[in-house]
Short mmCIF file of C-alpha atoms in Angstrom, two decimals:
data_model
loop_
_atom_site.label_atom_id
_atom_site.label_comp_id
_atom_site.label_asym_id
_atom_site.label_seq_id
_atom_site.Cartn_x
_atom_site.Cartn_y
_atom_site.Cartn_z
CA UNK V 9 -9.77 -8.06 -3.16
CA UNK V 10 -10.31 -8.31 0.70
CA UNK V 11 -7.87 -10.07 1.49
CA UNK V 12 -5.59 -8.41 -0.08
CA UNK V 13 -6.99 -4.59 1.34
CA UNK V 14 -6.14 -6.41 4.38
CA UNK V 15 -2.85 -7.30 3.54
CA UNK V 16 -1.76 -3.62 1.95
CA UNK V 17 -2.81 -1.77 5.23
CA UNK V 18 -0.90 -3.86 7.50
CA UNK V 19 1.89 -4.04 5.11
CA UNK V 20 1.95 -0.10 4.99
CA UNK V 21 1.23 -0.21 8.93
CA UNK V 22 4.23 -1.98 9.30
CA UNK V 23 7.03 -0.30 7.20
CA UNK V 24 5.49 3.17 8.46
CA UNK V 25 5.38 2.19 12.09
CA UNK V 26 9.56 2.08 11.45
CA UNK V 27 9.48 5.30 8.63
CA UNK V 28 7.47 8.18 11.49
CA UNK V 29 4.41 7.34 10.10
CA UNK V 30 4.95 7.17 6.91
CA UNK V 31 6.67 4.52 4.16
CA UNK V 32 7.82 5.07 0.28
CA UNK V 33 5.65 3.26 -1.72
CA UNK V 34 7.82 1.42 -3.51
CA UNK V 35 9.25 -0.54 -0.32
CA UNK V 36 5.25 -1.83 -0.51
CA UNK V 37 5.75 -2.89 -3.88
CA UNK V 38 8.41 -4.62 -3.00
CA UNK V 39 7.12 -5.83 -0.49
CA UNK V 40 3.60 -7.35 -1.71
CA UNK V 41 6.21 -9.04 -4.15
CA UNK V 42 6.28 -11.92 -1.53
CA UNK V 43 2.86 -12.29 -1.57
CA UNK V 44 1.84 -12.45 -5.36
CA UNK V 45 0.03 -8.58 -6.12
CA UNK V 46 1.17 -7.66 -8.38
CA UNK V 47 2.31 -4.28 -9.15
CA UNK V 48 -0.37 -2.83 -10.51
CA UNK V 49 -3.38 -4.71 -8.46
CA UNK V 50 -1.42 -3.25 -6.29
CA UNK V 51 -1.85 0.08 -7.26
CA UNK V 52 -5.07 0.02 -7.91
CA UNK V 53 -5.72 -1.34 -4.26
CA UNK V 54 -3.19 1.65 -3.18
CA UNK V 55 -5.39 4.52 -5.39
CA UNK V 56 -9.29 2.99 -3.63
CA UNK V 57 -7.27 3.56 -0.40
CA UNK V 58 -7.03 6.29 -1.04
CA UNK V 59 -9.60 7.57 -2.57
CA UNK V 60 -11.32 5.91 0.13
CA UNK V 61 -9.69 7.64 2.99
CA UNK V 62 -8.00 5.05 4.45
CA UNK V 63 -4.67 5.72 3.62
CA UNK V 64 -2.41 9.23 2.61
CA UNK V 65 0.00 10.26 0.50
CA UNK V 66 1.88 12.16 3.26
CA UNK V 67 4.90 13.37 0.74
CA UNK V 68 3.24 13.30 -2.06
CA UNK V 69 2.16 10.74 -5.01
CA UNK V 70 5.70 8.48 -3.67
CA UNK V 71 5.13 7.79 -0.24
CA UNK V 72 2.24 6.07 2.00
CA UNK V 73 0.57 6.34 5.48
CA UNK V 74 -2.45 5.70 6.88
CA UNK V 75 -5.10 7.36 8.33
#
């Protein structure tokens, strides 16, 4: 799981860097399929990262950014 968290954090960072500090949740989920991380697993990990204060949702549920 720690490896998956890192992949998700890196993906959000990469996508947000070209999106003014935020990215679309669906883009993150689509990108993670390349790493064989399914949507349900990704959503669970993203929710945990949000709860832990490492990721936030700047434009509501459909956007993500790093703190």
